[in-house]
Short mmCIF file of C-alpha atoms in Angstrom, two decimals:
data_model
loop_
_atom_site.label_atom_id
_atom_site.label_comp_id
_atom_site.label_asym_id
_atom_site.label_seq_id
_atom_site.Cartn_x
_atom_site.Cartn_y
_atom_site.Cartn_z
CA UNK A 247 13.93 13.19 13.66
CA UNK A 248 17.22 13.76 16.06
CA UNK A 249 15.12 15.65 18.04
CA UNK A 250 12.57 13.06 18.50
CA UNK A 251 15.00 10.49 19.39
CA UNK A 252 16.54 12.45 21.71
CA UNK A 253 13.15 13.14 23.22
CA UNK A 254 12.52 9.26 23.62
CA UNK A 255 16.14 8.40 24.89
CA UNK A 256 15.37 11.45 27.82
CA UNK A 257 12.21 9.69 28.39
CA UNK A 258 13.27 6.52 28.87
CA UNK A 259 15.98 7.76 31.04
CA UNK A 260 13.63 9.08 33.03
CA UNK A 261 11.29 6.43 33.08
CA UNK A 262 13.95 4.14 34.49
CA UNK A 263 14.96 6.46 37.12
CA UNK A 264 11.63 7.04 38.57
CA UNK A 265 11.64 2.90 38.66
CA UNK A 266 15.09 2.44 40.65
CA UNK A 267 13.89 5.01 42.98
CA UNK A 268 10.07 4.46 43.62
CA UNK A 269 10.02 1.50 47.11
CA UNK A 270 6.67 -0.38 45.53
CA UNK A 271 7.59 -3.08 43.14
CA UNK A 272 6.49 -2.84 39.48
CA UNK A 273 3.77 -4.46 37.81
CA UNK A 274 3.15 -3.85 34.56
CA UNK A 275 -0.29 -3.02 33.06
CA UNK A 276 -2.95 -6.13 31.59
CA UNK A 277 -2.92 -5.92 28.29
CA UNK A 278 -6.30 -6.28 28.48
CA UNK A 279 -7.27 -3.46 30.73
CA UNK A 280 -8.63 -1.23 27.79
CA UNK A 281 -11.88 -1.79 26.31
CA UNK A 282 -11.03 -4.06 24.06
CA UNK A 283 -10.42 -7.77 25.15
CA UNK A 284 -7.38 -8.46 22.99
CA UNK A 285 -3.97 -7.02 23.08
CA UNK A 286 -0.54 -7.37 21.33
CA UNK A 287 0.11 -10.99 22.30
CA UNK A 288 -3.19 -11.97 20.22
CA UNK A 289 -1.99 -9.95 17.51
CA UNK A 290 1.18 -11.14 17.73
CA UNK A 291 -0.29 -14.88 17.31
CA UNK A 292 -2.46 -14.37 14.47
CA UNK A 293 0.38 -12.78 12.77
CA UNK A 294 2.49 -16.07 13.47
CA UNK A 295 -0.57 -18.04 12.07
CA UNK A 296 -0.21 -16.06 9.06
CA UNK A 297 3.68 -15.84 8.87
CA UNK A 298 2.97 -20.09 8.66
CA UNK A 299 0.79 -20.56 6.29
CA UNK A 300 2.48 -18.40 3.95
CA UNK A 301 5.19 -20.58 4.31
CA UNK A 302 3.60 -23.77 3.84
CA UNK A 303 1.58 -22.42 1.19
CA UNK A 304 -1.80 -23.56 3.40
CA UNK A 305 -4.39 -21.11 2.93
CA UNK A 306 -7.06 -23.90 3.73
CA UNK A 307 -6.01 -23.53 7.47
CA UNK A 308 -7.32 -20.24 7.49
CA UNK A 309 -10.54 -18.10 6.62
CA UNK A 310 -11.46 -14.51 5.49
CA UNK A 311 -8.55 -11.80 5.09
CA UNK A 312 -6.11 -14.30 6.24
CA UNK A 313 -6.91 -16.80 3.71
CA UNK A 314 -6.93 -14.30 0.97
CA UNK A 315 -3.53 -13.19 1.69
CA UNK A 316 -1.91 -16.68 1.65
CA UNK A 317 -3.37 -17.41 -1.73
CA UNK A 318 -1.81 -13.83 -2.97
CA UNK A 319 1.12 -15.35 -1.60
CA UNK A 320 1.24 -18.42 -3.01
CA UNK A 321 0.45 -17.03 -6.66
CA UNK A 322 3.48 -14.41 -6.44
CA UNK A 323 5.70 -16.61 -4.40
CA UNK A 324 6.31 -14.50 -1.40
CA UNK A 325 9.50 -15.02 0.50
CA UNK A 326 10.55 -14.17 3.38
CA UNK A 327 7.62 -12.55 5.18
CA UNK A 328 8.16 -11.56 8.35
CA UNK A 329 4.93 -9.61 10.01
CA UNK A 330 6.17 -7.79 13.35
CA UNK A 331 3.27 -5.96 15.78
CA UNK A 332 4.25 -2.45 16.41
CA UNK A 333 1.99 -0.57 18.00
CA UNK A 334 -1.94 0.02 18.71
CA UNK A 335 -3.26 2.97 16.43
CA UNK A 336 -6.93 2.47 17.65
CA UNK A 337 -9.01 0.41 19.98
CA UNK A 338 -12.99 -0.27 19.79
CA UNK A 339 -14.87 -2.48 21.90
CA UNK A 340 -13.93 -5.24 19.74
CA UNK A 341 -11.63 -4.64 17.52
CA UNK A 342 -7.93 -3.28 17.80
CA UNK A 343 -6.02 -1.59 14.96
CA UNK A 344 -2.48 -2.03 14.80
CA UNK A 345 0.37 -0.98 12.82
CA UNK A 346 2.62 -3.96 11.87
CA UNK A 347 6.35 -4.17 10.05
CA UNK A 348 5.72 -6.22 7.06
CA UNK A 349 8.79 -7.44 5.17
CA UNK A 350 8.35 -9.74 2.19
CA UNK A 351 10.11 -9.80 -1.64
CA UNK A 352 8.43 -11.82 -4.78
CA UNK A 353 10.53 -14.96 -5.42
CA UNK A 354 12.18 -14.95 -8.56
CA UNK A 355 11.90 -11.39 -8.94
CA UNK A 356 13.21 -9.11 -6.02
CA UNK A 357 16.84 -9.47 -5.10
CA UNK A 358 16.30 -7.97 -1.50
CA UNK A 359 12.98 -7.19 0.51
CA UNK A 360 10.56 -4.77 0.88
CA UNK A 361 9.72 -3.10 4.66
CA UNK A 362 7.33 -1.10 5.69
CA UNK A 363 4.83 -0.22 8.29
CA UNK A 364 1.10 -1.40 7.40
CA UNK A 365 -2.22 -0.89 9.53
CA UNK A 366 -4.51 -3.66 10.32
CA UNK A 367 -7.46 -4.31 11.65
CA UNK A 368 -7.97 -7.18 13.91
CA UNK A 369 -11.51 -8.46 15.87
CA UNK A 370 -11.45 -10.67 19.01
CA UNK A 371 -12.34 -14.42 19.03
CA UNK A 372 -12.59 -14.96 22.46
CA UNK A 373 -9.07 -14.62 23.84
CA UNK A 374 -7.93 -14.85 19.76
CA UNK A 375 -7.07 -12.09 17.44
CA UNK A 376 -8.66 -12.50 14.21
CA UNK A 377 -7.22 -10.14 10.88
CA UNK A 378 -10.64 -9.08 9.17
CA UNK A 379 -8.59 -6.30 6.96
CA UNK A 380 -5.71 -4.56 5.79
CA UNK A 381 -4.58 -1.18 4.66
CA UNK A 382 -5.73 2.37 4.80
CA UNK A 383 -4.77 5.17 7.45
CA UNK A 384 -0.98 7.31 6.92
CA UNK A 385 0.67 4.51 6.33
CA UNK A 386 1.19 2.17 2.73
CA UNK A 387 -1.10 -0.41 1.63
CA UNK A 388 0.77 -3.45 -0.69
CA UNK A 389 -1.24 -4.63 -2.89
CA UNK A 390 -0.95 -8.22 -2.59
CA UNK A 391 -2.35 -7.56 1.15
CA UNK A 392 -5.46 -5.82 0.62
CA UNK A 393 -7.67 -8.03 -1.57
CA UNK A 394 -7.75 -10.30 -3.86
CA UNK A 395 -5.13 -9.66 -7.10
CA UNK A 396 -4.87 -11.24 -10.70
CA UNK A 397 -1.42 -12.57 -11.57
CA UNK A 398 0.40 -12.97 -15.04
CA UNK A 399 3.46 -14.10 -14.70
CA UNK A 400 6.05 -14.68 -17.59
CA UNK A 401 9.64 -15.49 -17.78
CA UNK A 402 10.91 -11.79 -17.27
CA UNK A 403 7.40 -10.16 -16.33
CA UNK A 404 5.23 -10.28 -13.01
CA UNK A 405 2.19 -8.06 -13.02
CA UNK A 406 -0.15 -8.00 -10.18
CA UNK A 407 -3.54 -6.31 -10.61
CA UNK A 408 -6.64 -5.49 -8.51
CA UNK A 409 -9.53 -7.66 -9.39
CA UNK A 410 -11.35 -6.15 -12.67
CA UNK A 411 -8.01 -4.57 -13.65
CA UNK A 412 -6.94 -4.93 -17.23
CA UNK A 413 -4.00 -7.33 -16.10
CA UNK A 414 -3.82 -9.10 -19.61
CA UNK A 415 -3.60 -5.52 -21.45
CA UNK A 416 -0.94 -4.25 -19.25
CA UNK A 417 0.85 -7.09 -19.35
CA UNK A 418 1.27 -7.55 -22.70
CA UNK A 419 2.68 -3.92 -22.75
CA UNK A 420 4.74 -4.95 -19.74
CA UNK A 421 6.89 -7.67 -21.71
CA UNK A 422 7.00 -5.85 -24.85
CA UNK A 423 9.19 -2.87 -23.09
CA UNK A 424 11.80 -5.26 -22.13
CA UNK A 425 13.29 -5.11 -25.47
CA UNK A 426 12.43 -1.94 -26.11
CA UNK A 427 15.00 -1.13 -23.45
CA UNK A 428 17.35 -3.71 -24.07
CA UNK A 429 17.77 -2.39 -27.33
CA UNK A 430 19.68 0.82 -25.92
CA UNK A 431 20.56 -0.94 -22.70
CA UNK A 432 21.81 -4.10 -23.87
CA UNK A 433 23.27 -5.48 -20.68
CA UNK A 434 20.31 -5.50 -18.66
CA UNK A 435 18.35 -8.71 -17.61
CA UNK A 436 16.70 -7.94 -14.79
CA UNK A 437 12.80 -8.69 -14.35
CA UNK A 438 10.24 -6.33 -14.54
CA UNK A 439 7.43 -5.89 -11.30
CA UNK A 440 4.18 -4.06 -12.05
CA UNK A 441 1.78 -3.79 -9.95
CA UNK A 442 -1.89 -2.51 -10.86
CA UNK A 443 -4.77 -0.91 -8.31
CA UNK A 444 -7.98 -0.58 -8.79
CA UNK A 445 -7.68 3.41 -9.36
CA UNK A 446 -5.66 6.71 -9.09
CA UNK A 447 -7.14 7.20 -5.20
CA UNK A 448 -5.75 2.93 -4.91
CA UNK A 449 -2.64 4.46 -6.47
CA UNK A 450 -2.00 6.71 -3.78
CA UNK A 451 -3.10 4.06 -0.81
CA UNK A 452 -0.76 1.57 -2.41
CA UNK A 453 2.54 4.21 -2.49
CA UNK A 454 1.39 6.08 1.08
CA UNK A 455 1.32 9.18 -0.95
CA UNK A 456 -0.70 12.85 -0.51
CA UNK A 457 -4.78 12.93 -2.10
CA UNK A 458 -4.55 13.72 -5.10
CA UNK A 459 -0.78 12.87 -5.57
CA UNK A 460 -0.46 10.86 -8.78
CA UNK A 461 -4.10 11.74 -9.68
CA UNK A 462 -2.54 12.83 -13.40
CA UNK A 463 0.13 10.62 -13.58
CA UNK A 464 0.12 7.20 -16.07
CA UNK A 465 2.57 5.26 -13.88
CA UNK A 466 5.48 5.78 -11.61
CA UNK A 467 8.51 3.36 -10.53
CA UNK A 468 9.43 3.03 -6.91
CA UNK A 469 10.38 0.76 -4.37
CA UNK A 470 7.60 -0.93 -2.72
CA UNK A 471 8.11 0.16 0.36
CA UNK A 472 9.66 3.82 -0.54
CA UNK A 473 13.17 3.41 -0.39
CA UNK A 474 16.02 5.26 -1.82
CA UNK A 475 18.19 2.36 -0.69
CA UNK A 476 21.11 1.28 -3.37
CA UNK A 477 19.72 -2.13 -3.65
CA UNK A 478 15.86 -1.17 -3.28
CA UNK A 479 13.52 -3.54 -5.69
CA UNK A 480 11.93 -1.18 -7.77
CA UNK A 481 8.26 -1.66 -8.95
CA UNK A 482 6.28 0.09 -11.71
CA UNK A 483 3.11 0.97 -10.59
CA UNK A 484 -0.08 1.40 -12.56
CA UNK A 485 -2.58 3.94 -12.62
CA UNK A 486 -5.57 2.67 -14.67
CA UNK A 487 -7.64 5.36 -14.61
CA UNK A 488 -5.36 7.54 -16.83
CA UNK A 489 -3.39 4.70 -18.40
CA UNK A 490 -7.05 3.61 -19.97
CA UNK A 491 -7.20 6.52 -21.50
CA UNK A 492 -4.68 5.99 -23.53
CA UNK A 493 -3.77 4.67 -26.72
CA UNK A 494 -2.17 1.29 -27.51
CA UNK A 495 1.02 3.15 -28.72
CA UNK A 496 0.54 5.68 -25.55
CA UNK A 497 0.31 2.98 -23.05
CA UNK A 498 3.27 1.37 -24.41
CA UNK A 499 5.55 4.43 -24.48
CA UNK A 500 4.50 4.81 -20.78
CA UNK A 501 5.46 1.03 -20.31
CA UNK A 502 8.56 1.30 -21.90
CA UNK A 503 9.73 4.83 -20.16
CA UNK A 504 9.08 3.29 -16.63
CA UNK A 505 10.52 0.31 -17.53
CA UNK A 506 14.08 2.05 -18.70
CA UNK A 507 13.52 3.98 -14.74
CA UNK A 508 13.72 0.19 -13.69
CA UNK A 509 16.41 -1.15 -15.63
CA UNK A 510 18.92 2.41 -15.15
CA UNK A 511 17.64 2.12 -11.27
CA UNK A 512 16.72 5.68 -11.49
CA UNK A 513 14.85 6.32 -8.27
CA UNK A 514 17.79 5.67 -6.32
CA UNK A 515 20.18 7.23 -8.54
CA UNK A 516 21.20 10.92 -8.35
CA UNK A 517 20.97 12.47 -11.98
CA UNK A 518 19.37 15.75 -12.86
CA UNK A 519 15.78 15.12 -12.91
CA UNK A 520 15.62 16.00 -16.61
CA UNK A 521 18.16 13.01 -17.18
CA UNK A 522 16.14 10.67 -15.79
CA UNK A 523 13.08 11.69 -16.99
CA UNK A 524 14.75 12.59 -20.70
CA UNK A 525 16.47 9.67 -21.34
CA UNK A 526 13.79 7.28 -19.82
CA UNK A 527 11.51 8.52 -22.42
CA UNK A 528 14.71 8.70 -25.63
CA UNK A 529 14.42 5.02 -24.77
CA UNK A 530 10.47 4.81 -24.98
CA UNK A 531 10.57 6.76 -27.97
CA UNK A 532 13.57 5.67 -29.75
CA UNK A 533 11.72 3.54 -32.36
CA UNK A 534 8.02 4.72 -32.41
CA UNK A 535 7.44 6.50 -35.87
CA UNK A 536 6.06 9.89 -34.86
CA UNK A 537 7.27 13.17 -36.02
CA UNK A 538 9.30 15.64 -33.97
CA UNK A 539 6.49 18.22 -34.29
CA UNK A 540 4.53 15.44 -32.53
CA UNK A 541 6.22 13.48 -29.99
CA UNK A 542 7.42 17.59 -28.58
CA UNK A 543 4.29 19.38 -29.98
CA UNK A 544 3.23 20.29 -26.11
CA UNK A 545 6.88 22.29 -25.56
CA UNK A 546 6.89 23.57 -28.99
CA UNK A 547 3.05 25.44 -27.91
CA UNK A 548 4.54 26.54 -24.97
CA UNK A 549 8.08 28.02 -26.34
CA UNK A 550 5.44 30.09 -29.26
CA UNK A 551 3.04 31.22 -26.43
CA UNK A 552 5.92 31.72 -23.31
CA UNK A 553 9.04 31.98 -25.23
CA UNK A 554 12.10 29.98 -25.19
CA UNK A 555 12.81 28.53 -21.23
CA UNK A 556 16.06 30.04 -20.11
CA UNK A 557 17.46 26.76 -18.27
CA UNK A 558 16.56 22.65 -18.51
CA UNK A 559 13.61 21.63 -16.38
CA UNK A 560 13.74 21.18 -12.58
CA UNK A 561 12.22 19.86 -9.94
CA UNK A 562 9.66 22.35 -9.92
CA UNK A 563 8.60 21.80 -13.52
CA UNK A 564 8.09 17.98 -12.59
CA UNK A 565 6.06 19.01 -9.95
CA UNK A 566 2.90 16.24 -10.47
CA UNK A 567 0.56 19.30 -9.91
CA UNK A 568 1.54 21.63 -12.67
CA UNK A 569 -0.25 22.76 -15.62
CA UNK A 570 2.48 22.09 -18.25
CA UNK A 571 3.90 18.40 -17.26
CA UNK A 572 4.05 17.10 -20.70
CA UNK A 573 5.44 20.22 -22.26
CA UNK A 574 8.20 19.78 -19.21
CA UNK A 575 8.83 15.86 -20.32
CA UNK A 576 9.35 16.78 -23.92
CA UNK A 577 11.75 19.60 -23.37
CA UNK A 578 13.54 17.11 -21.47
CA UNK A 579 13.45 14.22 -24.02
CA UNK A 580 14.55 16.64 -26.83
CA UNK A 581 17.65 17.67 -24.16
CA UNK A 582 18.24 14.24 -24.85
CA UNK A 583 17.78 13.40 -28.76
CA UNK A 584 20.34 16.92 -28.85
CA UNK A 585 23.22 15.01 -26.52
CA UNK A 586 22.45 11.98 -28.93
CA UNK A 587 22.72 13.78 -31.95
CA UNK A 588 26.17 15.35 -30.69
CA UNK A 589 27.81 11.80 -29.03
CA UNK A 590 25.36 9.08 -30.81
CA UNK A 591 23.47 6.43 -28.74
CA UNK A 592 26.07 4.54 -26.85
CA UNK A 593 27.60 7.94 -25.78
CA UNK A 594 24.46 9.11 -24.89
CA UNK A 595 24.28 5.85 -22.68
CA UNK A 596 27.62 6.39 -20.91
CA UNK A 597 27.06 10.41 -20.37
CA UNK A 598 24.04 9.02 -18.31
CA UNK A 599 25.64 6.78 -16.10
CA UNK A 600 28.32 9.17 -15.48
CA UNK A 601 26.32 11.97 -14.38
CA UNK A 602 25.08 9.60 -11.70
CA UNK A 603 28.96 8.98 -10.52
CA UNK A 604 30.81 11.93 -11.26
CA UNK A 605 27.98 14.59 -11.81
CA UNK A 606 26.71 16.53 -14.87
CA UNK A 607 29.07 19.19 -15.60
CA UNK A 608 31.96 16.25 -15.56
CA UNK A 609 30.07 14.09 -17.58
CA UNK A 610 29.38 16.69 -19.91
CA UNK A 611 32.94 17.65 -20.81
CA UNK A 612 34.15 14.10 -20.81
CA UNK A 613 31.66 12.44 -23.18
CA UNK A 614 30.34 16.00 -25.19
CA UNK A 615 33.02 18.28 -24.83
CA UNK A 616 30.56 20.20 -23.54
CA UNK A 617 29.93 22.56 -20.42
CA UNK A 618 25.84 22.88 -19.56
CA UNK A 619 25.71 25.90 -20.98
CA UNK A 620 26.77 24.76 -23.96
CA UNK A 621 24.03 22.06 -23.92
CA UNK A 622 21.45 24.48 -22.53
CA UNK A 623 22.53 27.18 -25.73
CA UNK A 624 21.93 24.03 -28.32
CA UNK A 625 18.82 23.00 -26.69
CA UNK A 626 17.71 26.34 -27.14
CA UNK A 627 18.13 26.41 -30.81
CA UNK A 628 16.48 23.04 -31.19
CA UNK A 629 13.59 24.52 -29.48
CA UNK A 630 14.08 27.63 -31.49
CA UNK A 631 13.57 25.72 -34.87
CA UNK A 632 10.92 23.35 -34.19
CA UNK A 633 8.76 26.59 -33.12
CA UNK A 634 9.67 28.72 -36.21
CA UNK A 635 11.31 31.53 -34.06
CA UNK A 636 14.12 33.39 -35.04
CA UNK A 637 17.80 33.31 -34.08
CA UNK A 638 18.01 36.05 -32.20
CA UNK A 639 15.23 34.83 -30.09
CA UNK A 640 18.07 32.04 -28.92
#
């Protein structure tokens, strides 16, 4: 990216040179010269026109996409949307797609904003730009922007769905996590976002992510607009073609795990991957009545068939694309239950939040008495047992 700047800025430079020096005056290019007859003035204006009747909630003064949009507004209180033209991505003979900084937040919800770059696709009207749709190409496509979404909407819960999406369903699983977590996270009392496309390949539009990315993956939390930022609003967000196939108790262990992500801010925090992951789903499990050969029946298959793993899982292991993801969660989560069986629960609580400000190794000694070998040795044995192997396997 330095390199690219620096590219630009010498450009520029040189730009502006060749101006000072050249005798004929400048004059810059129509910006309707190319084939198309409107240009980023239109655009600009029809973004206005949209920017307004957001704000005075007045989808009535407008039609089609436009229209749409302002009523998804209105129903998830959008606040301050700002919609900035970029640049031209394609041109037709009439039509012009642009890419466009969108900024917005959902009143009552987000403390900060969302930003991001969105493409859209805009027809001429005469000398007018007209929006006819949103989303699609490299870049992210919110939700709220590209069609029409069902809202439910509680005192601590907002989920936004895709039309035909099980909102209600989801939902209710939504607002029944919150005290799941705030039964091991007491202080928290922030609100919960989750946001629901159509489908896995929606999924992937909706976070600007790779094919394929989250094809196998129930739900993920993130911020909106992909920031690591401290202060980021963090989403969960839905994908219903695995999430369906789930269970009532399965759906709401996935609710309640994503949910803990939200409320420990784990995106944009810096524990071990197996932390996050572990203790998100301690929480999620905590109280559901399943037995140990159950809720880590995937790693205990693995440790008979592979043999015990030599160190906690990594970033590799969470890899969305490998053959052994729930095996890898589970080994993680037991980590976990073995740190909560050595401190207790509230311990457990403050050795996470510690490994995000002082690192693992640190937290470990200062809350366990531990080193990570240590941990790693009585993980091992836990593993060890619930797979009938012997000690000297360990």
């Amino acid at each position: 990216m330095a390199g690219l700047v620096a590219f630009a800025v010498l450009v520029a430079a040189a730009v502006a040179g060749w101006l000072v020096l050249r005798d004929e005056p400048y004059v810059a290019t129509p910006e309707d010269q190319a084939a198309t007859a409107i240009g980023p003035r239109a655009v600009d204006a029809a973004l206005d026109r949209l920017e307004e009747a957001v704000a005075a909630g007045d989808a009535a003064a407008l039609a089609g996409a436009p229209a749409e949009i302002a009523r998804n507004a209105a129903r998830l209180r959008v606040r301050d949307l700002d919609l900035r033209y970029v640049d031209t991505v394609a041109r037709t003979d009439d039509s012009l797609r642009a890419a466009v900084d969108v900024t917005w937040r959902f009143g009552g919800f987000d403390a900060r904003p969302a930003r991001t770059e969105v493409e859209m696709t805009f027809t001429a009207d005469g000398a007018e730009a007209v929006l006819t749709s949103v989303g699609g190409g490299e870049a992210r496509s919110p939700l709220w922007l590209t069609g029409p979404v069902e809202v439910l909407r509680s005192e601590r819960v907002l989920v936004v769905g895709a039309t035909g999406t099980d909102v209600a369903s989801i939902g209710r699983h939504a607002v029944a996590a919150v005290p799941v977590v705030r039964r091991v996270l007491a202080g928290w009392r922030s609100r919960l976002v989750v946001e629901v496309p159509a489908s896995a390949e929606g999924l992937g539009d909706v976070l600007g992510a790779e094919d394929g990315q989250y094809d196998a993956v129930a739900a993920v939390t993130a911020a909106p607009d992909g920031s690591v930022a401290p202060d980021a609003p963090l989403h969960v967000f839905v994908n219903p073609d695995v999430l369906g196939t789930l269970g009532a108790r399965g759906a709401q262990v996935v609710m309640s795990h994503e949910a803990t992500h939200v409320a420990t801010r784990a995106p944009v925090t810096t524990q071990p991957l197996w932390l996050l992951e572990g203790f998100a789903d301690y929480v999620a499990l905590r109280d559901v009545d399943l037995p140990l050969t159950t809720t880590a029946g995937q790693v205990i298959e693995q440790v008979r068939e592979e043999g015990l793993p030599r160190a906690l899982p990594g970033p590799a292991e969470f890899d969305t694309a490998t053959t052994h993801l729930g095996a890898t969660y589970e080994a993680a989560w037991l980590a976990c239950v073995v740190l909560a069986d050595r401190v207790g629960e509230a311990r457990l609580v403050d050795l996470y939040r510690a490994a995000g400000r002082t690192g693992l190794e640190e937290a470990l000694r200062d809350v366990a008495g531990w080193s990570e070998a240590d941990l790693v040795r009585a993980w091992r044995s836990r593993l060890a047992d619930l797979a009938g192997l012997s000690d000297s396997t360990v």
